[in-house]
GROMACS .gro file of N, CA and C in nm:
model
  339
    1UNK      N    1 -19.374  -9.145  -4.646
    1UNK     CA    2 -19.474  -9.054  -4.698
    1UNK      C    3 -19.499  -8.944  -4.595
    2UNK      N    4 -19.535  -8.827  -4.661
    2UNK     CA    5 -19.527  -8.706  -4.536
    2UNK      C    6 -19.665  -8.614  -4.588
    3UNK      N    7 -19.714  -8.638  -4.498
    3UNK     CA    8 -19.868  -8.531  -4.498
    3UNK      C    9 -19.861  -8.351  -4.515
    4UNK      N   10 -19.918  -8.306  -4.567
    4UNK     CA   11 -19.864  -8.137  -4.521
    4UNK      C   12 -20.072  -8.138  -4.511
    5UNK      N   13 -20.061  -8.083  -4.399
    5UNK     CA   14 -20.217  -8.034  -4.347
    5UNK      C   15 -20.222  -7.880  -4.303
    6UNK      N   16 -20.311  -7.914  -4.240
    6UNK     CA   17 -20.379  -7.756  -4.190
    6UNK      C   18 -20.474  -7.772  -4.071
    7UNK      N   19 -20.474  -7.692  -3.973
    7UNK     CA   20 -20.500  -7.698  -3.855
    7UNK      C   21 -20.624  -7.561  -3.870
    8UNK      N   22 -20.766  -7.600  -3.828
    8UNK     CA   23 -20.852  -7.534  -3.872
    8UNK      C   24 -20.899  -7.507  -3.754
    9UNK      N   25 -20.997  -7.389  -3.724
    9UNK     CA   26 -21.041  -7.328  -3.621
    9UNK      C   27 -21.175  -7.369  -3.601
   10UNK      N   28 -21.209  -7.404  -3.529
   10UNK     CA   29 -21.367  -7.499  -3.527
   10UNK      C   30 -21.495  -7.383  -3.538
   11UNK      N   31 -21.472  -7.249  -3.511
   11UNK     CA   32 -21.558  -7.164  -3.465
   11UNK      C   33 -21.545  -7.116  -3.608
   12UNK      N   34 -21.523  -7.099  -3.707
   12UNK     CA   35 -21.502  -7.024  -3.796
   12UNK      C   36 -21.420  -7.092  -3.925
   13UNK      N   37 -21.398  -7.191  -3.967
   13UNK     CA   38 -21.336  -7.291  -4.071
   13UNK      C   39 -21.247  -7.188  -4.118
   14UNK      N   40 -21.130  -7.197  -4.079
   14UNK     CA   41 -21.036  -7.114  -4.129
   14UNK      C   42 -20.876  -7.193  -4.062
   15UNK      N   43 -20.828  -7.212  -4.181
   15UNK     CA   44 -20.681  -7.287  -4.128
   15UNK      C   45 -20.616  -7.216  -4.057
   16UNK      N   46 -20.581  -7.202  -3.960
   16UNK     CA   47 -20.458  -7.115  -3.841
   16UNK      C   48 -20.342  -7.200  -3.867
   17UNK      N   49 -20.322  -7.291  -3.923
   17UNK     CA   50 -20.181  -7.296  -3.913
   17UNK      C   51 -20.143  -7.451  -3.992
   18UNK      N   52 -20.006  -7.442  -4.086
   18UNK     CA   53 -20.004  -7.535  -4.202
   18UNK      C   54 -19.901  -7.644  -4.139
   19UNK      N   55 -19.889  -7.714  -4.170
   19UNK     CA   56 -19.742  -7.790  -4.118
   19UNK      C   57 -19.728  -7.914  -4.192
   20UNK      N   58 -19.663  -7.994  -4.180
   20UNK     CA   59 -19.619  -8.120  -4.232
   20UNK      C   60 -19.528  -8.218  -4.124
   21UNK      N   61 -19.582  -8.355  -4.155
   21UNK     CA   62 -19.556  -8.494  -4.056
   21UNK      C   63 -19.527  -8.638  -4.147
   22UNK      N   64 -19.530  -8.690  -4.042
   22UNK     CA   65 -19.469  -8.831  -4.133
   22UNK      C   66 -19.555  -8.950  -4.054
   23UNK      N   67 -19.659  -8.896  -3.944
   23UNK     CA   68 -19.723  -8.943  -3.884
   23UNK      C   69 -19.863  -8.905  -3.928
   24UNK      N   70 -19.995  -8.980  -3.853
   24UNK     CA   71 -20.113  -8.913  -3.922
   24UNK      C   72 -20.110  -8.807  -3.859
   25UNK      N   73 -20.211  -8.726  -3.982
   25UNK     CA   74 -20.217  -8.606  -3.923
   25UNK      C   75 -20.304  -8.541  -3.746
   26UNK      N   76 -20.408  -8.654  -3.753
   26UNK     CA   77 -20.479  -8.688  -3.653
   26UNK      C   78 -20.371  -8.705  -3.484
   27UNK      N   79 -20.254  -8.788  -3.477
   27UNK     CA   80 -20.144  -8.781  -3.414
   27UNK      C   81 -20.065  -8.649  -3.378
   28UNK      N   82 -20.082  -8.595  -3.488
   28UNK     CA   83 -19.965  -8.423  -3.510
   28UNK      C   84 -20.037  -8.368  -3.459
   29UNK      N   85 -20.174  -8.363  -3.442
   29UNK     CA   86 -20.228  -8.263  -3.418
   29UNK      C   87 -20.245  -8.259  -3.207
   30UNK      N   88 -20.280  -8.385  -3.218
   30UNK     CA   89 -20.219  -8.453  -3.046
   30UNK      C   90 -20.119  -8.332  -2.955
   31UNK      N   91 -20.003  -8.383  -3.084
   31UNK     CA   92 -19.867  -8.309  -3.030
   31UNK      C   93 -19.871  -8.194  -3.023
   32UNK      N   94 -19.959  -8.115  -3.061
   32UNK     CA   95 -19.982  -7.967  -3.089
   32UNK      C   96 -20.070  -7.901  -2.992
   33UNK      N   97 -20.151  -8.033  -2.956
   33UNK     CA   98 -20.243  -7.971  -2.820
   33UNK      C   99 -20.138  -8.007  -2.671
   34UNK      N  100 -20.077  -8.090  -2.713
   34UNK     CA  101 -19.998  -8.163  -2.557
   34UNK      C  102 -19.886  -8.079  -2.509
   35UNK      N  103 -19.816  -8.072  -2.626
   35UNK     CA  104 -19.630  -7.984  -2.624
   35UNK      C  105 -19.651  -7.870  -2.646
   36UNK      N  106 -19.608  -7.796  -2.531
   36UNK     CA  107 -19.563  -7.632  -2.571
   36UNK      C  108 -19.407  -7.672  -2.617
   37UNK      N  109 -19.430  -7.514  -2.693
   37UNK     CA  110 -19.326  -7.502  -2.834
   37UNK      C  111 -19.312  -7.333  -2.803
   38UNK      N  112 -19.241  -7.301  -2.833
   38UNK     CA  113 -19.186  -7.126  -2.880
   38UNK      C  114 -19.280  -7.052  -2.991
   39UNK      N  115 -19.405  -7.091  -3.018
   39UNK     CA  116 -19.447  -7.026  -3.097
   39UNK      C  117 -19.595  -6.996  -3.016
   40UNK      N  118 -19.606  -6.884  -2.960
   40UNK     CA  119 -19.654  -6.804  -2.875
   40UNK      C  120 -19.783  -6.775  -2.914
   41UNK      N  121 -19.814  -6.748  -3.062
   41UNK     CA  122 -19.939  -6.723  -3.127
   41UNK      C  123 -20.012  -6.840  -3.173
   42UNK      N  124 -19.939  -6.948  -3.174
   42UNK     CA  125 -20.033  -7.047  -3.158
   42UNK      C  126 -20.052  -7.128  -3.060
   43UNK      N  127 -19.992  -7.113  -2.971
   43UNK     CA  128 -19.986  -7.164  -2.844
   43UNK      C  129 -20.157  -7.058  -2.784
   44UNK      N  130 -20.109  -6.944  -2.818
   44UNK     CA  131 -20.251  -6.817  -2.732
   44UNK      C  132 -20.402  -6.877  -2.773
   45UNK      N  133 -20.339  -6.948  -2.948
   45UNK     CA  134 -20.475  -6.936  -3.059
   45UNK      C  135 -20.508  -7.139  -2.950
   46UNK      N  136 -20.473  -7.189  -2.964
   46UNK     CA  137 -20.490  -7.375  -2.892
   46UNK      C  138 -20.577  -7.334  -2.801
   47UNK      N  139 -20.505  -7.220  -2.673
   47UNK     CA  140 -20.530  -7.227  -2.542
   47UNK      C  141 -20.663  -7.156  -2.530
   48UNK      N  142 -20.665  -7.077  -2.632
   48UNK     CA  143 -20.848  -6.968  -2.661
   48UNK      C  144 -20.893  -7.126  -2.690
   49UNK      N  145 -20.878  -7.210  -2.753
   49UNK     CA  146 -20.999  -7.304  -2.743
   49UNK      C  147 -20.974  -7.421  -2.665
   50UNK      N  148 -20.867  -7.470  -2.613
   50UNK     CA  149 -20.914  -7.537  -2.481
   50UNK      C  150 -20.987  -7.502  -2.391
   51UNK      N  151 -21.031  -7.344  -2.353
   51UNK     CA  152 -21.106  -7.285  -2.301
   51UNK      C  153 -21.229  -7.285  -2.332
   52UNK      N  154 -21.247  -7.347  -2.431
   52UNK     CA  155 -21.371  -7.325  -2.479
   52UNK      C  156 -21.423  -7.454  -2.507
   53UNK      N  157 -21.316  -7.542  -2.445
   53UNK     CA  158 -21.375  -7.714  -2.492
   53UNK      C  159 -21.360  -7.791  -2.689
   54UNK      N  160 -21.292  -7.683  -2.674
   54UNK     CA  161 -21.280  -7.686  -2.834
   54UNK      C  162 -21.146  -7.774  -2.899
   55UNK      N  163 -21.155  -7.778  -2.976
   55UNK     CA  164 -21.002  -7.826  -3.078
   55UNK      C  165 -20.972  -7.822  -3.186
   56UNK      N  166 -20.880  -7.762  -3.245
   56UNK     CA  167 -20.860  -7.775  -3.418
   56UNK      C  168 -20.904  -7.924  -3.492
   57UNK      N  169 -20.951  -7.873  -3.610
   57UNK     CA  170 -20.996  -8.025  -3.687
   57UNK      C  171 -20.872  -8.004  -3.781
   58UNK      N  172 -20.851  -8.090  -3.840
   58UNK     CA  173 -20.745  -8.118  -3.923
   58UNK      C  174 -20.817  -8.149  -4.064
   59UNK      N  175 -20.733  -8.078  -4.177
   59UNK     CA  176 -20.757  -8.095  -4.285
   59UNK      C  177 -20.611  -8.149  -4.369
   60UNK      N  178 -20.626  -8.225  -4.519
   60UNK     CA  179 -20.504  -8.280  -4.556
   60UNK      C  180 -20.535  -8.160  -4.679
   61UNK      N  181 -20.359  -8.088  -4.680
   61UNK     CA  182 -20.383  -8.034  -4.826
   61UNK      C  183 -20.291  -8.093  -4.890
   62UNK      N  184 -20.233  -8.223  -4.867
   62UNK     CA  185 -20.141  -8.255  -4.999
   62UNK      C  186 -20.028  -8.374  -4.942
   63UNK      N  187 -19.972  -8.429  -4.973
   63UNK     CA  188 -19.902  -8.576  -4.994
   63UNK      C  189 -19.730  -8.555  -5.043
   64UNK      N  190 -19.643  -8.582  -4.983
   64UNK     CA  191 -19.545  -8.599  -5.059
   64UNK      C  192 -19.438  -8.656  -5.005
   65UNK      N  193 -19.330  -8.758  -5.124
   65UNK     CA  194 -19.233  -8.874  -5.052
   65UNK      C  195 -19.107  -8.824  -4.989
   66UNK      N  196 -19.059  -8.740  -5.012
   66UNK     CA  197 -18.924  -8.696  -4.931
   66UNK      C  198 -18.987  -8.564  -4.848
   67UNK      N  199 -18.888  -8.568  -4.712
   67UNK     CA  200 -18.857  -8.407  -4.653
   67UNK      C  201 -18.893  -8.281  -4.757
   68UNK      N  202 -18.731  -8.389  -4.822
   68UNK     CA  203 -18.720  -8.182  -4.863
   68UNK      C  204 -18.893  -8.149  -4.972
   69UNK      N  205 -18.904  -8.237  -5.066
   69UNK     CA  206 -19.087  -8.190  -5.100
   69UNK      C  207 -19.141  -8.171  -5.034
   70UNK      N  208 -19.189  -8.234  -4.910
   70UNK     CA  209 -19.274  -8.215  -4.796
   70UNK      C  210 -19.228  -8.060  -4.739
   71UNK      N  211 -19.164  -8.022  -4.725
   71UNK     CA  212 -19.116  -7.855  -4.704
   71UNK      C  213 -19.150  -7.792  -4.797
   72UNK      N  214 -19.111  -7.774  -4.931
   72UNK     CA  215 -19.154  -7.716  -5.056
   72UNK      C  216 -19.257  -7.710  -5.041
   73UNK      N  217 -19.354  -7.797  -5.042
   73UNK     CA  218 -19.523  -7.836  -5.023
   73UNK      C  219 -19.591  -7.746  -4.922
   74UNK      N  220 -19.533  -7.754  -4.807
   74UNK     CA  221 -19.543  -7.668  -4.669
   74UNK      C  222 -19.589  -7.543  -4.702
   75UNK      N  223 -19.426  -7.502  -4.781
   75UNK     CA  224 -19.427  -7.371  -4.736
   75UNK      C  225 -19.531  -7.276  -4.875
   76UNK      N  226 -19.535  -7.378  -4.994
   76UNK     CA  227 -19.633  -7.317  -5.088
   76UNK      C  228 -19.751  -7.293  -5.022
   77UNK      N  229 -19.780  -7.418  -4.906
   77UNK     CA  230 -19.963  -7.320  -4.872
   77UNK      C  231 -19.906  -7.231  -4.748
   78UNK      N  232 -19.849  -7.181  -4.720
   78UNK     CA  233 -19.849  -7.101  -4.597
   78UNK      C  234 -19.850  -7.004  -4.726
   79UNK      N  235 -19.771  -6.989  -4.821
   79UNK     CA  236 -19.713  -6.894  -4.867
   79UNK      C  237 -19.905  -6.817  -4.963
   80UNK      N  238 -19.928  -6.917  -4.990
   80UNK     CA  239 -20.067  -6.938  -5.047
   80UNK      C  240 -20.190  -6.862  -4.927
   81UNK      N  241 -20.178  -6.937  -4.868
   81UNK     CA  242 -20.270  -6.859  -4.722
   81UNK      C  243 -20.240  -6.707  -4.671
   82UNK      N  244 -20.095  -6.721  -4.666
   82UNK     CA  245 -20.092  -6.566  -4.651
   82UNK      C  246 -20.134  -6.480  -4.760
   83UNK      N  247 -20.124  -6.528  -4.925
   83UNK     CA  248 -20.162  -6.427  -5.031
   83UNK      C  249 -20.268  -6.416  -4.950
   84UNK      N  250 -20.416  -6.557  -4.952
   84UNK     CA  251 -20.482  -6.508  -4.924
   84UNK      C  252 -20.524  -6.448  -4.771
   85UNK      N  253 -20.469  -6.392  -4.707
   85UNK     CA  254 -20.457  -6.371  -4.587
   85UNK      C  255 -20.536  -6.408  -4.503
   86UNK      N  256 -20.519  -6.560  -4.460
   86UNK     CA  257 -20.552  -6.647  -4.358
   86UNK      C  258 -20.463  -6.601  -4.254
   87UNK      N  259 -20.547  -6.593  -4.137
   87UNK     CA  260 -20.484  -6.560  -3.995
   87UNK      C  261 -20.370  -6.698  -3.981
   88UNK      N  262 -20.276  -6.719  -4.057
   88UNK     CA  263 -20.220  -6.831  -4.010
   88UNK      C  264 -20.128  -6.791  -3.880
   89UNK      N  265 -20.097  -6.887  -3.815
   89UNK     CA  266 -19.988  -6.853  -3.667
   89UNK      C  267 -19.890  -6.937  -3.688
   90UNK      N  268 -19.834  -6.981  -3.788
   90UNK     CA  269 -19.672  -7.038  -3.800
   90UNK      C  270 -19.583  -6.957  -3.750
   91UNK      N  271 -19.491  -6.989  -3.678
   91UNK     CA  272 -19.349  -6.909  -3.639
   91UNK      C  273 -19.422  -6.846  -3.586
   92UNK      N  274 -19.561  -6.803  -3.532
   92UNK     CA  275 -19.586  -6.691  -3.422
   92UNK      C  276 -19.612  -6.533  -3.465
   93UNK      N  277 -19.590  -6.535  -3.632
   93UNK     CA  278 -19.530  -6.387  -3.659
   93UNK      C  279 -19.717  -6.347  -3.745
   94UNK      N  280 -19.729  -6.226  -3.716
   94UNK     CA  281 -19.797  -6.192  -3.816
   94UNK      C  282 -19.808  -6.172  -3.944
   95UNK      N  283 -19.914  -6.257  -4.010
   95UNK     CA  284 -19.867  -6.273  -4.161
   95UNK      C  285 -19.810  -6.126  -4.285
   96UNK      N  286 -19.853  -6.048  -4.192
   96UNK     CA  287 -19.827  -5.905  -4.293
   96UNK      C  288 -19.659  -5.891  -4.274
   97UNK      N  289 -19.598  -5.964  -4.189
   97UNK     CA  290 -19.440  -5.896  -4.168
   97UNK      C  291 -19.401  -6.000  -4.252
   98UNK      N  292 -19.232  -5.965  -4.199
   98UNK     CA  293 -19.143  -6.082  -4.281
   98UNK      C  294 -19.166  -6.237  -4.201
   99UNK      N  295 -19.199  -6.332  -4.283
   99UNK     CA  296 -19.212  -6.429  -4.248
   99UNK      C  297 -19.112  -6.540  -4.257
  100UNK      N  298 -19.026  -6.545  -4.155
  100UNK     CA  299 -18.902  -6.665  -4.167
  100UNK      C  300 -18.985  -6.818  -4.133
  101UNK      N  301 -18.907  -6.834  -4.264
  101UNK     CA  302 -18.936  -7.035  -4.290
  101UNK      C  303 -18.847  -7.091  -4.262
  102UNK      N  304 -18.822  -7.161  -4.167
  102UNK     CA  305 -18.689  -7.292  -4.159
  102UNK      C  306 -18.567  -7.192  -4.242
  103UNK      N  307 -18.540  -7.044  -4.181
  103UNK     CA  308 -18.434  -6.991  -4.233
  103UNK      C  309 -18.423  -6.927  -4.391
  104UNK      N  310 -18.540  -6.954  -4.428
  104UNK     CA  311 -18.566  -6.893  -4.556
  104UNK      C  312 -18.696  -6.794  -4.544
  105UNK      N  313 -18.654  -6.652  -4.642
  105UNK     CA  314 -18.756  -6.560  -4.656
  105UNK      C  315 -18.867  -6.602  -4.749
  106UNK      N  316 -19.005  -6.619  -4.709
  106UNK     CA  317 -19.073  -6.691  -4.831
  106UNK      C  318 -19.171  -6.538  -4.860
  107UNK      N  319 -19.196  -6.427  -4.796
  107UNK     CA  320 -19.260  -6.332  -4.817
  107UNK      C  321 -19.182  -6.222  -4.729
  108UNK      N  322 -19.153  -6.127  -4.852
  108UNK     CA  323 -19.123  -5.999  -4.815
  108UNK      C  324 -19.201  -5.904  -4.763
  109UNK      N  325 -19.173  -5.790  -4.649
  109UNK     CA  326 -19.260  -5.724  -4.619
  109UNK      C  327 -19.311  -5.612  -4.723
  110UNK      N  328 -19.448  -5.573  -4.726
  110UNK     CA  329 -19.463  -5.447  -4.776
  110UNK      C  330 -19.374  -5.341  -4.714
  111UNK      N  331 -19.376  -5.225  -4.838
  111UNK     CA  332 -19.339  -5.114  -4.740
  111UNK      C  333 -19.412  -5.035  -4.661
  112UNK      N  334 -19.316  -5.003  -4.595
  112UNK     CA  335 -19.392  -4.933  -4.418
  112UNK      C  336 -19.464  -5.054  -4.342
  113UNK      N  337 -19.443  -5.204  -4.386
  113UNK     CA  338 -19.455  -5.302  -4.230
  113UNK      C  339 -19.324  -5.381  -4.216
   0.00000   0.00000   0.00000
């Protein structure tokens, strides 16, 4: 079974960032404060609130039995968050550009960004 959650900003209830595990989400989120990773904007967004004594709370948006659903699942709320333009920090990129998913385009840029 594989969780797809959301990593919420304590100062302001707003998901920064979606992902999916096979562990609790409570655990993933561990790994997210412990391991640096290549993704720079959420690494900046963690470290603004370790500074502050703070930590993402974790929310569950959804359940599902294989990978590949658990990706599908994923990338519908990122894809969802960005309509509604949640500051999310996946991949690091700002949500207004092109946003690469595990090698797939899930949102095209407007023109002129």
């Amino acid at each position: 079974m594989y969780t797809i959650y959301g990593l919420v900003d304590p100062r302001t209830g707003q998901i920064r960032y979606v992902g999916q595990t096979q562990n609790h989400p409570e655990v993933r989120l561990d790994g997210h404060i412990k391991k640096r990773d290549e993704n720079r904007e959420k690494l900046r967004w963690l470290d603004e609130l370790r500074l502050l004594s703070l930590k993402p709370t974790v929310v569950v948006l959804g359940y599902a039995a294989t990978l590949d659903e658990a990706l599908k699942v994923e990338r519908e709320w990122i894809m969802r968050g960005m309509r509604a333009e949640w500051p999310l920090t996946n991949m690091g990129m700002p949500q207004r550009r092109r946003y690469q998913f595990r090698g797939e385009s899930a949102i095209k840029p407007a023109a002129g960004q």
